[in-house]
Amino acid sequence: MTTTKQDLIARAETLAPVFAARADEIDVARRVPDDLIATMTDAEFFATIAPKVYGGLELGLDSFAEVVRRISAASPSAGWVAAFLMGAAWRLLVFPREGQEEIYGARNYVLGAGAAQPIMGVVREEGGYRLTGRTAWNSGSSHAEWFTMNGVLVEPGREPELLIFALPRTEVEIVDTWHIMGMRGTASCDVVVKDLFVPDRRAAPFMPALAGRSAGHALHANPMYHIPFLPFAMNEVMPVIVGTHRGAADALLDRTRARMGTISGAKATEKATAQIRLAKALVQAQNAETLLDALVTRNMVARPDAGDPVNRSEMKLHAALLTASCLDSINEMACGVGGNSFRDDAAFQRYFRDLNVVARHAFLDVETAGESYARLVLGLPVTDPLI
């Protein structure tokens, strides 16, 4: 029987309480436990958007977003790791077919991590390239079997070229640097390579991928594989942010029902200020989910202008503004949850920490995104390398 979007959503809803119950464990371990990764594998989450030619489900980005949002509402760290391990099935299609077939192997999913910042130690050799460098923020490194690394090739008489490489886990060094205030369970560690040879089949130019014109993605007919790289990355990130916000709103609801004034003894449920704050939080969570749906739907439509810098910049700004809205909302919630909600065993403090950390992602800076979009609309040059 073919797995459907509804099947995946039902599985995510069933598993959400399991992730919620183990959210503290995930934080303390600074990684998602192996058995939960196995559970997500069995649920077919990692095959959600993998191409059918490799045995994947090839469901839409909406299926992806719905699963990630539900996991993130239970455990933001688990949701973030799920998003990037699920998204690897799309990201690693940037490589030539021979490379894709090697990476997928005999399975219908890929466990992959990677980072955006490029290394400079790239040398062309016969049949491939030799790499030396270090990258940070490799989310999901604890379980990734493949890593992508960007690198700048500089050769005399030629313009610098931005390339992307796929590296097996056995050929990289993972450095445990992940000690941070929020998103503690994502294992976003550093990765080091030293004098590593990468064959041509696992190398590709990165600039065409930014515009949605990757030769590797073009091997697959589904329009989902032809969107620009950054809008797809936002499709990974935004369900985590919106799901985390929903988790915080639900935690506020539970706290409001249970809270009593330390001095007055009055029930929070009977206070107008608590009622209004709760109402705003719950409806803002609904609004964020509606806006997320709109962004995902826009990504799924085959648009001739999808690769245009103006469209990519506009999508980036939409994501940044939605993130800012969720951040403002959770910070307002924090004014009314009481001190006990910031104890280590309280759910709300985890959502608060996690959203305040993930919202600082460089891709989600409102000022940078706004400047780029305005300059494009005004016909001025932009310097954002991702646009």
PDB file of N, CA and C in Angstrom, residues 132-216:
ATOM      1  N   THR A 132      40.612  20.956   2.052  1.00  0.00           N
ATOM      2  CA  THR A 132      41.097  21.134   3.417  1.00  0.00           C
ATOM      3  C   THR A 132      40.323  22.303   4.020  1.00  0.00           C
ATOM      4  N   GLY A 133      39.716  22.078   5.156  1.00  0.00           N
ATOM      5  CA  GLY A 133      38.989  23.170   5.791  1.00  0.00           C
ATOM      6  C   GLY A 133      38.090  22.683   6.918  1.00  0.00           C
ATOM      7  N   ARG A 134      37.363  23.645   7.490  1.00  0.00           N
ATOM      8  CA  ARG A 134      36.503  23.365   8.653  1.00  0.00           C
ATOM      9  C   ARG A 134      35.232  24.195   8.544  1.00  0.00           C
ATOM     10  N   THR A 135      34.101  23.553   8.818  1.00  0.00           N
ATOM     11  CA  THR A 135      32.827  24.264   8.818  1.00  0.00           C
ATOM     12  C   THR A 135      32.122  24.032  10.150  1.00  0.00           C
ATOM     13  N   ALA A 136      31.267  24.981  10.517  1.00  0.00           N
ATOM     14  CA  ALA A 136      30.478  24.880  11.744  1.00  0.00           C
ATOM     15  C   ALA A 136      29.001  24.710  11.393  1.00  0.00           C
ATOM     16  N   TRP A 137      28.181  24.453  12.421  1.00  0.00           N
ATOM     17  CA  TRP A 137      26.725  24.429  12.286  1.00  0.00           C
ATOM     18  C   TRP A 137      26.224  23.265  11.412  1.00  0.00           C
ATOM     19  N   ASN A 138      26.855  22.106  11.547  1.00  0.00           N
ATOM     20  CA  ASN A 138      26.415  20.929  10.793  1.00  0.00           C
ATOM     21  C   ASN A 138      25.342  20.188  11.588  1.00  0.00           C
ATOM     22  N   SER A 139      24.111  20.675  11.495  1.00  0.00           N
ATOM     23  CA  SER A 139      23.015  20.125  12.286  1.00  0.00           C
ATOM     24  C   SER A 139      22.746  18.672  11.920  1.00  0.00           C
ATOM     25  N   GLY A 140      22.546  17.856  12.962  1.00  0.00           N
ATOM     26  CA  GLY A 140      22.300  16.441  12.747  1.00  0.00           C
ATOM     27  C   GLY A 140      23.561  15.642  12.538  1.00  0.00           C
ATOM     28  N   SER A 141      24.706  16.207  12.917  1.00  0.00           N
ATOM     29  CA  SER A 141      25.982  15.531  12.666  1.00  0.00           C
ATOM     30  C   SER A 141      26.089  14.199  13.399  1.00  0.00           C
ATOM     31  N   SER A 142      25.337  14.035  14.474  1.00  0.00           N
ATOM     32  CA  SER A 142      25.425  12.794  15.248  1.00  0.00           C
ATOM     33  C   SER A 142      24.930  11.593  14.462  1.00  0.00           C
ATOM     34  N   HIS A 143      24.084  11.814  13.455  1.00  0.00           N
ATOM     35  CA  HIS A 143      23.524  10.701  12.704  1.00  0.00           C
ATOM     36  C   HIS A 143      23.763  10.803  11.194  1.00  0.00           C
ATOM     37  N   ALA A 144      24.333  11.888  10.744  1.00  0.00           N
ATOM     38  CA  ALA A 144      24.543  12.062   9.310  1.00  0.00           C
ATOM     39  C   ALA A 144      25.536  11.030   8.781  1.00  0.00           C
ATOM     40  N   GLU A 145      25.198  10.449   7.646  1.00  0.00           N
ATOM     41  CA  GLU A 145      26.096   9.516   6.973  1.00  0.00           C
ATOM     42  C   GLU A 145      26.821  10.184   5.809  1.00  0.00           C
ATOM     43  N   TRP A 146      26.308  11.344   5.397  1.00  0.00           N
ATOM     44  CA  TRP A 146      26.935  12.168   4.358  1.00  0.00           C
ATOM     45  C   TRP A 146      26.935  13.620   4.818  1.00  0.00           C
ATOM     46  N   PHE A 147      27.983  14.338   4.443  1.00  0.00           N
ATOM     47  CA  PHE A 147      28.069  15.767   4.737  1.00  0.00           C
ATOM     48  C   PHE A 147      28.281  16.525   3.433  1.00  0.00           C
ATOM     49  N   THR A 148      27.588  17.645   3.299  1.00  0.00           N
ATOM     50  CA  THR A 148      27.889  18.539   2.187  1.00  0.00           C
ATOM     51  C   THR A 148      28.753  19.686   2.709  1.00  0.00           C
ATOM     52  N   MET A 149      29.666  20.101   1.865  1.00  0.00           N
ATOM     53  CA  MET A 149      30.572  21.195   2.223  1.00  0.00           C
ATOM     54  C   MET A 149      30.740  22.087   1.000  1.00  0.00           C
ATOM     55  N   ASN A 150      30.556  23.370   1.181  1.00  0.00           N
ATOM     56  CA  ASN A 150      30.786  24.328   0.111  1.00  0.00           C
ATOM     57  C   ASN A 150      32.255  24.759   0.116  1.00  0.00           C
ATOM     58  N   GLY A 151      32.768  25.022  -1.061  1.00  0.00           N
ATOM     59  CA  GLY A 151      34.152  25.472  -1.150  1.00  0.00           C
ATOM     60  C   GLY A 151      34.359  26.380  -2.343  1.00  0.00           C
ATOM     61  N   VAL A 152      35.281  27.315  -2.212  1.00  0.00           N
ATOM     62  CA  VAL A 152      35.599  28.256  -3.278  1.00  0.00           C
ATOM     63  C   VAL A 152      36.882  27.813  -3.975  1.00  0.00           C
ATOM     64  N   LEU A 153      36.768  27.564  -5.273  1.00  0.00           N
ATOM     65  CA  LEU A 153      37.930  27.197  -6.080  1.00  0.00           C
ATOM     66  C   LEU A 153      38.528  28.469  -6.681  1.00  0.00           C
ATOM     67  N   VAL A 154      39.759  28.741  -6.361  1.00  0.00           N
ATOM     68  CA  VAL A 154      40.461  29.922  -6.877  1.00  0.00           C
ATOM     69  C   VAL A 154      41.632  29.448  -7.730  1.00  0.00           C
ATOM     70  N   GLU A 155      41.591  29.813  -9.015  1.00  0.00           N
ATOM     71  CA  GLU A 155      42.648  29.430  -9.942  1.00  0.00           C
ATOM     72  C   GLU A 155      43.088  30.654 -10.734  1.00  0.00           C
ATOM     73  N   PRO A 156      44.365  30.726 -11.081  1.00  0.00           N
ATOM     74  CA  PRO A 156      44.865  31.888 -11.833  1.00  0.00           C
ATOM     75  C   PRO A 156      44.123  32.057 -13.156  1.00  0.00           C
ATOM     76  N   GLY A 157      43.759  33.297 -13.448  1.00  0.00           N
ATOM     77  CA  GLY A 157      43.125  33.618 -14.716  1.00  0.00           C
ATOM     78  C   GLY A 157      41.660  33.241 -14.812  1.00  0.00           C
ATOM     79  N   ARG A 158      41.044  32.792 -13.706  1.00  0.00           N
ATOM     80  CA  ARG A 158      39.642  32.411 -13.723  1.00  0.00           C
ATOM     81  C   ARG A 158      38.911  33.061 -12.554  1.00  0.00           C
ATOM     82  N   GLU A 159      37.618  33.311 -12.755  1.00  0.00           N
ATOM     83  CA  GLU A 159      36.806  33.823 -11.663  1.00  0.00           C
ATOM     84  C   GLU A 159      36.680  32.754 -10.578  1.00  0.00           C
ATOM     85  N   PRO A 160      36.662  33.147  -9.299  1.00  0.00           N
ATOM     86  CA  PRO A 160      36.434  32.162  -8.231  1.00  0.00           C
ATOM     87  C   PRO A 160      35.111  31.432  -8.463  1.00  0.00           C
ATOM     88  N   GLU A 161      35.109  30.133  -8.200  1.00  0.00           N
ATOM     89  CA  GLU A 161      33.919  29.322  -8.435  1.00  0.00           C
ATOM     90  C   GLU A 161      33.472  28.673  -7.124  1.00  0.00           C
ATOM     91  N   LEU A 162      32.188  28.841  -6.796  1.00  0.00           N
ATOM     92  CA  LEU A 162      31.628  28.227  -5.597  1.00  0.00           C
ATOM     93  C   LEU A 162      31.118  26.838  -5.949  1.00  0.00           C
ATOM     94  N   LEU A 163      31.647  25.839  -5.265  1.00  0.00           N
ATOM     95  CA  LEU A 163      31.297  24.450  -5.514  1.00  0.00           C
ATOM     96  C   LEU A 163      30.705  23.827  -4.252  1.00  0.00           C
ATOM     97  N   ILE A 164      29.986  22.716  -4.438  1.00  0.00           N
ATOM     98  CA  ILE A 164      29.471  21.959  -3.310  1.00  0.00           C
ATOM     99  C   ILE A 164      29.945  20.521  -3.455  1.00  0.00           C
ATOM    100  N   PHE A 165      30.295  19.907  -2.333  1.00  0.00           N
ATOM    101  CA  PHE A 165      30.862  18.562  -2.336  1.00  0.00           C
ATOM    102  C   PHE A 165      30.087  17.669  -1.367  1.00  0.00           C
ATOM    103  N   ALA A 166      30.028  16.382  -1.670  1.00  0.00           N
ATOM    104  CA  ALA A 166      29.431  15.389  -0.783  1.00  0.00           C
ATOM    105  C   ALA A 166      30.531  14.505  -0.225  1.00  0.00           C
ATOM    106  N   LEU A 167      30.568  14.377   1.106  1.00  0.00           N
ATOM    107  CA  LEU A 167      31.644  13.663   1.783  1.00  0.00           C
ATOM    108  C   LEU A 167      31.043  12.589   2.683  1.00  0.00           C
ATOM    109  N   PRO A 168      31.491  11.349   2.586  1.00  0.00           N
ATOM    110  CA  PRO A 168      30.990  10.316   3.494  1.00  0.00           C
ATOM    111  C   PRO A 168      31.490  10.540   4.913  1.00  0.00           C
ATOM    112  N   ARG A 169      30.712  10.112   5.874  1.00  0.00           N
ATOM    113  CA  ARG A 169      31.050  10.315   7.277  1.00  0.00           C
ATOM    114  C   ARG A 169      32.427   9.741   7.620  1.00  0.00           C
ATOM    115  N   THR A 170      32.777   8.631   6.980  1.00  0.00           N
ATOM    116  CA  THR A 170      34.043   7.966   7.286  1.00  0.00           C
ATOM    117  C   THR A 170      35.261   8.779   6.894  1.00  0.00           C
ATOM    118  N   GLU A 171      35.071   9.836   6.084  1.00  0.00           N
ATOM    119  CA  GLU A 171      36.213  10.597   5.593  1.00  0.00           C
ATOM    120  C   GLU A 171      36.312  11.998   6.198  1.00  0.00           C
ATOM    121  N   VAL A 172      35.471  12.295   7.188  1.00  0.00           N
ATOM    122  CA  VAL A 172      35.537  13.600   7.835  1.00  0.00           C
ATOM    123  C   VAL A 172      35.756  13.415   9.332  1.00  0.00           C
ATOM    124  N   GLU A 173      36.220  14.469   9.964  1.00  0.00           N
ATOM    125  CA  GLU A 173      36.362  14.495  11.423  1.00  0.00           C
ATOM    126  C   GLU A 173      35.256  15.382  11.993  1.00  0.00           C
ATOM    127  N   ILE A 174      34.496  14.856  12.935  1.00  0.00           N
ATOM    128  CA  ILE A 174      33.441  15.620  13.597  1.00  0.00           C
ATOM    129  C   ILE A 174      33.968  16.098  14.943  1.00  0.00           C
ATOM    130  N   VAL A 175      33.946  17.400  15.142  1.00  0.00           N
ATOM    131  CA  VAL A 175      34.470  17.996  16.373  1.00  0.00           C
ATOM    132  C   VAL A 175      33.275  18.451  17.224  1.00  0.00           C
ATOM    133  N   ASP A 176      33.180  17.928  18.429  1.00  0.00           N
ATOM    134  CA  ASP A 176      32.033  18.220  19.296  1.00  0.00           C
ATOM    135  C   ASP A 176      32.173  19.618  19.902  1.00  0.00           C
ATOM    136  N   THR A 177      31.595  20.581  19.234  1.00  0.00           N
ATOM    137  CA  THR A 177      31.637  21.977  19.685  1.00  0.00           C
ATOM    138  C   THR A 177      30.261  22.460  20.145  1.00  0.00           C
ATOM    139  N   TRP A 178      29.274  21.560  20.226  1.00  0.00           N
ATOM    140  CA  TRP A 178      27.896  22.008  20.388  1.00  0.00           C
ATOM    141  C   TRP A 178      27.519  22.202  21.858  1.00  0.00           C
ATOM    142  N   HIS A 179      27.843  23.374  22.389  1.00  0.00           N
ATOM    143  CA  HIS A 179      27.463  23.785  23.743  1.00  0.00           C
ATOM    144  C   HIS A 179      26.826  25.163  23.596  1.00  0.00           C
ATOM    145  N   ILE A 180      25.504  25.246  23.794  1.00  0.00           N
ATOM    146  CA  ILE A 180      24.758  26.441  23.417  1.00  0.00           C
ATOM    147  C   ILE A 180      23.513  26.570  24.278  1.00  0.00           C
ATOM    148  N   MET A 181      22.928  27.761  24.323  1.00  0.00           N
ATOM    149  CA  MET A 181      21.781  28.027  25.189  1.00  0.00           C
ATOM    150  C   MET A 181      20.522  27.294  24.739  1.00  0.00           C
ATOM    151  N   GLY A 182      20.270  27.287  23.436  1.00  0.00           N
ATOM    152  CA  GLY A 182      19.051  26.679  22.916  1.00  0.00           C
ATOM    153  C   GLY A 182      19.349  25.743  21.767  1.00  0.00           C
ATOM    154  N   MET A 183      18.339  24.993  21.333  1.00  0.00           N
ATOM    155  CA  MET A 183      18.498  23.974  20.292  1.00  0.00           C
ATOM    156  C   MET A 183      19.651  23.047  20.655  1.00  0.00           C
ATOM    157  N   ARG A 184      19.684  22.669  21.922  1.00  0.00           N
ATOM    158  CA  ARG A 184      20.818  21.915  22.447  1.00  0.00           C
ATOM    159  C   ARG A 184      20.921  20.511  21.878  1.00  0.00           C
ATOM    160  N   GLY A 185      19.795  19.951  21.425  1.00  0.00           N
ATOM    161  CA  GLY A 185      19.803  18.567  20.985  1.00  0.00           C
ATOM    162  C   GLY A 185      20.070  18.363  19.516  1.00  0.00           C
ATOM    163  N   THR A 186      20.551  19.391  18.812  1.00  0.00           N
ATOM    164  CA  THR A 186      20.695  19.284  17.357  1.00  0.00           C
ATOM    165  C   THR A 186      22.071  18.796  16.903  1.00  0.00           C
ATOM    166  N   ALA A 187      23.021  18.668  17.813  1.00  0.00           N
ATOM    167  CA  ALA A 187      24.363  18.193  17.462  1.00  0.00           C
ATOM    168  C   ALA A 187      24.923  18.934  16.249  1.00  0.00           C
ATOM    169  N   SER A 188      24.807  20.254  16.268  1.00  0.00           N
ATOM    170  CA  SER A 188      25.265  21.073  15.134  1.00  0.00           C
ATOM    171  C   SER A 188      26.769  21.341  15.263  1.00  0.00           C
ATOM    172  N   CYS A 189      27.542  20.284  15.138  1.00  0.00           N
ATOM    173  CA  CYS A 189      28.976  20.323  15.422  1.00  0.00           C
ATOM    174  C   CYS A 189      29.805  20.782  14.221  1.00  0.00           C
ATOM    175  N   ASP A 190      31.083  20.998  14.471  1.00  0.00           N
ATOM    176  CA  ASP A 190      32.021  21.346  13.405  1.00  0.00           C
ATOM    177  C   ASP A 190      32.452  20.082  12.661  1.00  0.00           C
ATOM    178  N   VAL A 191      32.808  20.269  11.404  1.00  0.00           N
ATOM    179  CA  VAL A 191      33.328  19.181  10.579  1.00  0.00           C
ATOM    180  C   VAL A 191      34.640  19.636   9.955  1.00  0.00           C
ATOM    181  N   VAL A 192      35.645  18.784  10.003  1.00  0.00           N
ATOM    182  CA  VAL A 192      36.985  19.098   9.505  1.00  0.00           C
ATOM    183  C   VAL A 192      37.381  18.090   8.435  1.00  0.00           C
ATOM    184  N   VAL A 193      37.970  18.584   7.352  1.00  0.00           N
ATOM    185  CA  VAL A 193      38.574  17.713   6.340  1.00  0.00           C
ATOM    186  C   VAL A 193      40.012  18.167   6.124  1.00  0.00           C
ATOM    187  N   LYS A 194      40.884  17.206   5.910  1.00  0.00           N
ATOM    188  CA  LYS A 194      42.301  17.506   5.713  1.00  0.00           C
ATOM    189  C   LYS A 194      42.816  16.741   4.502  1.00  0.00           C
ATOM    190  N   ASP A 195      43.150  17.483   3.458  1.00  0.00           N
ATOM    191  CA  ASP A 195      43.747  16.896   2.265  1.00  0.00           C
ATOM    192  C   ASP A 195      42.889  15.726   1.747  1.00  0.00           C
ATOM    193  N   LEU A 196      41.587  15.958   1.656  1.00  0.00           N
ATOM    194  CA  LEU A 196      40.635  14.911   1.262  1.00  0.00           C
ATOM    195  C   LEU A 196      40.327  14.999  -0.228  1.00  0.00           C
ATOM    196  N   PHE A 197      40.485  13.892  -0.933  1.00  0.00           N
ATOM    197  CA  PHE A 197      40.135  13.855  -2.354  1.00  0.00           C
ATOM    198  C   PHE A 197      38.655  13.541  -2.512  1.00  0.00           C
ATOM    199  N   VAL A 198      37.965  14.353  -3.344  1.00  0.00           N
ATOM    200  CA  VAL A 198      36.546  14.161  -3.638  1.00  0.00           C
ATOM    201  C   VAL A 198      36.400  13.989  -5.150  1.00  0.00           C
ATOM    202  N   PRO A 199      35.859  12.878  -5.603  1.00  0.00           N
ATOM    203  CA  PRO A 199      35.737  12.658  -7.058  1.00  0.00           C
ATOM    204  C   PRO A 199      34.695  13.570  -7.689  1.00  0.00           C
ATOM    205  N   ASP A 200      34.797  13.754  -8.992  1.00  0.00           N
ATOM    206  CA  ASP A 200      33.886  14.644  -9.726  1.00  0.00           C
ATOM    207  C   ASP A 200      32.419  14.279  -9.543  1.00  0.00           C
ATOM    208  N   ARG A 201      32.128  12.991  -9.365  1.00  0.00           N
ATOM    209  CA  ARG A 201      30.725  12.577  -9.245  1.00  0.00           C
ATOM    210  C   ARG A 201      30.078  13.111  -7.967  1.00  0.00           C
ATOM    211  N   ARG A 202      30.909  13.534  -7.011  1.00  0.00           N
ATOM    212  CA  ARG A 202      30.383  14.102  -5.764  1.00  0.00           C
ATOM    213  C   ARG A 202      30.763  15.572  -5.616  1.00  0.00           C
ATOM    214  N   ALA A 203      30.804  16.253  -6.762  1.00  0.00           N
ATOM    215  CA  ALA A 203      31.073  17.694  -6.784  1.00  0.00           C
ATOM    216  C   ALA A 203      30.144  18.339  -7.802  1.00  0.00           C
ATOM    217  N   ALA A 204      29.737  19.578  -7.517  1.00  0.00           N
ATOM    218  CA  ALA A 204      28.839  20.283  -8.440  1.00  0.00           C
ATOM    219  C   ALA A 204      28.965  21.780  -8.214  1.00  0.00           C
ATOM    220  N   PRO A 205      28.735  22.591  -9.252  1.00  0.00           N
ATOM    221  CA  PRO A 205      28.689  24.047  -9.052  1.00  0.00           C
ATOM    222  C   PRO A 205      27.474  24.408  -8.213  1.00  0.00           C
ATOM    223  N   PHE A 206      27.655  25.344  -7.295  1.00  0.00           N
ATOM    224  CA  PHE A 206      26.563  25.679  -6.375  1.00  0.00           C
ATOM    225  C   PHE A 206      25.695  26.828  -6.866  1.00  0.00           C
ATOM    226  N   MET A 207      26.237  27.749  -7.639  1.00  0.00           N
ATOM    227  CA  MET A 207      25.463  28.911  -8.062  1.00  0.00           C
ATOM    228  C   MET A 207      24.216  28.538  -8.861  1.00  0.00           C
ATOM    229  N   PRO A 208      24.281  27.564  -9.797  1.00  0.00           N
ATOM    230  CA  PRO A 208      23.037  27.185 -10.485  1.00  0.00           C
ATOM    231  C   PRO A 208      21.959  26.681  -9.523  1.00  0.00           C
ATOM    232  N   ALA A 209      22.366  26.008  -8.442  1.00  0.00           N
ATOM    233  CA  ALA A 209      21.381  25.509  -7.470  1.00  0.00           C
ATOM    234  C   ALA A 209      20.667  26.657  -6.779  1.00  0.00           C
ATOM    235  N   LEU A 210      21.367  27.757  -6.556  1.00  0.00           N
ATOM    236  CA  LEU A 210      20.730  28.918  -5.920  1.00  0.00           C
ATOM    237  C   LEU A 210      19.591  29.455  -6.775  1.00  0.00           C
ATOM    238  N   ALA A 211      19.725  29.310  -8.084  1.00  0.00           N
ATOM    239  CA  ALA A 211      18.699  29.817  -9.001  1.00  0.00           C
ATOM    240  C   ALA A 211      17.688  28.748  -9.418  1.00  0.00           C
ATOM    241  N   GLY A 212      17.810  27.537  -8.852  1.00  0.00           N
ATOM    242  CA  GLY A 212      16.898  26.471  -9.226  1.00  0.00           C
ATOM    243  C   GLY A 212      17.233  25.835 -10.548  1.00  0.00           C
ATOM    244  N   ARG A 213      18.503  25.897 -10.949  1.00  0.00           N
ATOM    245  CA  ARG A 213      18.901  25.352 -12.242  1.00  0.00           C
ATOM    246  C   ARG A 213      20.037  24.326 -12.100  1.00  0.00           C
ATOM    247  N   SER A 214      20.011  23.593 -11.011  1.00  0.00           N
ATOM    248  CA  SER A 214      21.008  22.560 -10.795  1.00  0.00           C
ATOM    249  C   SER A 214      20.825  21.430 -11.801  1.00  0.00           C
ATOM    250  N   ALA A 215      21.902  21.009 -12.447  1.00  0.00           N
ATOM    251  CA  ALA A 215      21.824  19.923 -13.428  1.00  0.00           C
ATOM    252  C   ALA A 215      21.396  18.623 -12.765  1.00  0.00           C
ATOM    253  N   GLY A 216      21.816  18.412 -11.524  1.00  0.00           N
ATOM    254  CA  GLY A 216      21.430  17.202 -10.818  1.00  0.00           C
ATOM    255  C   GLY A 216      19.947  17.158 -10.521  1.00  0.00           C
TER     256      GLY A 216
END
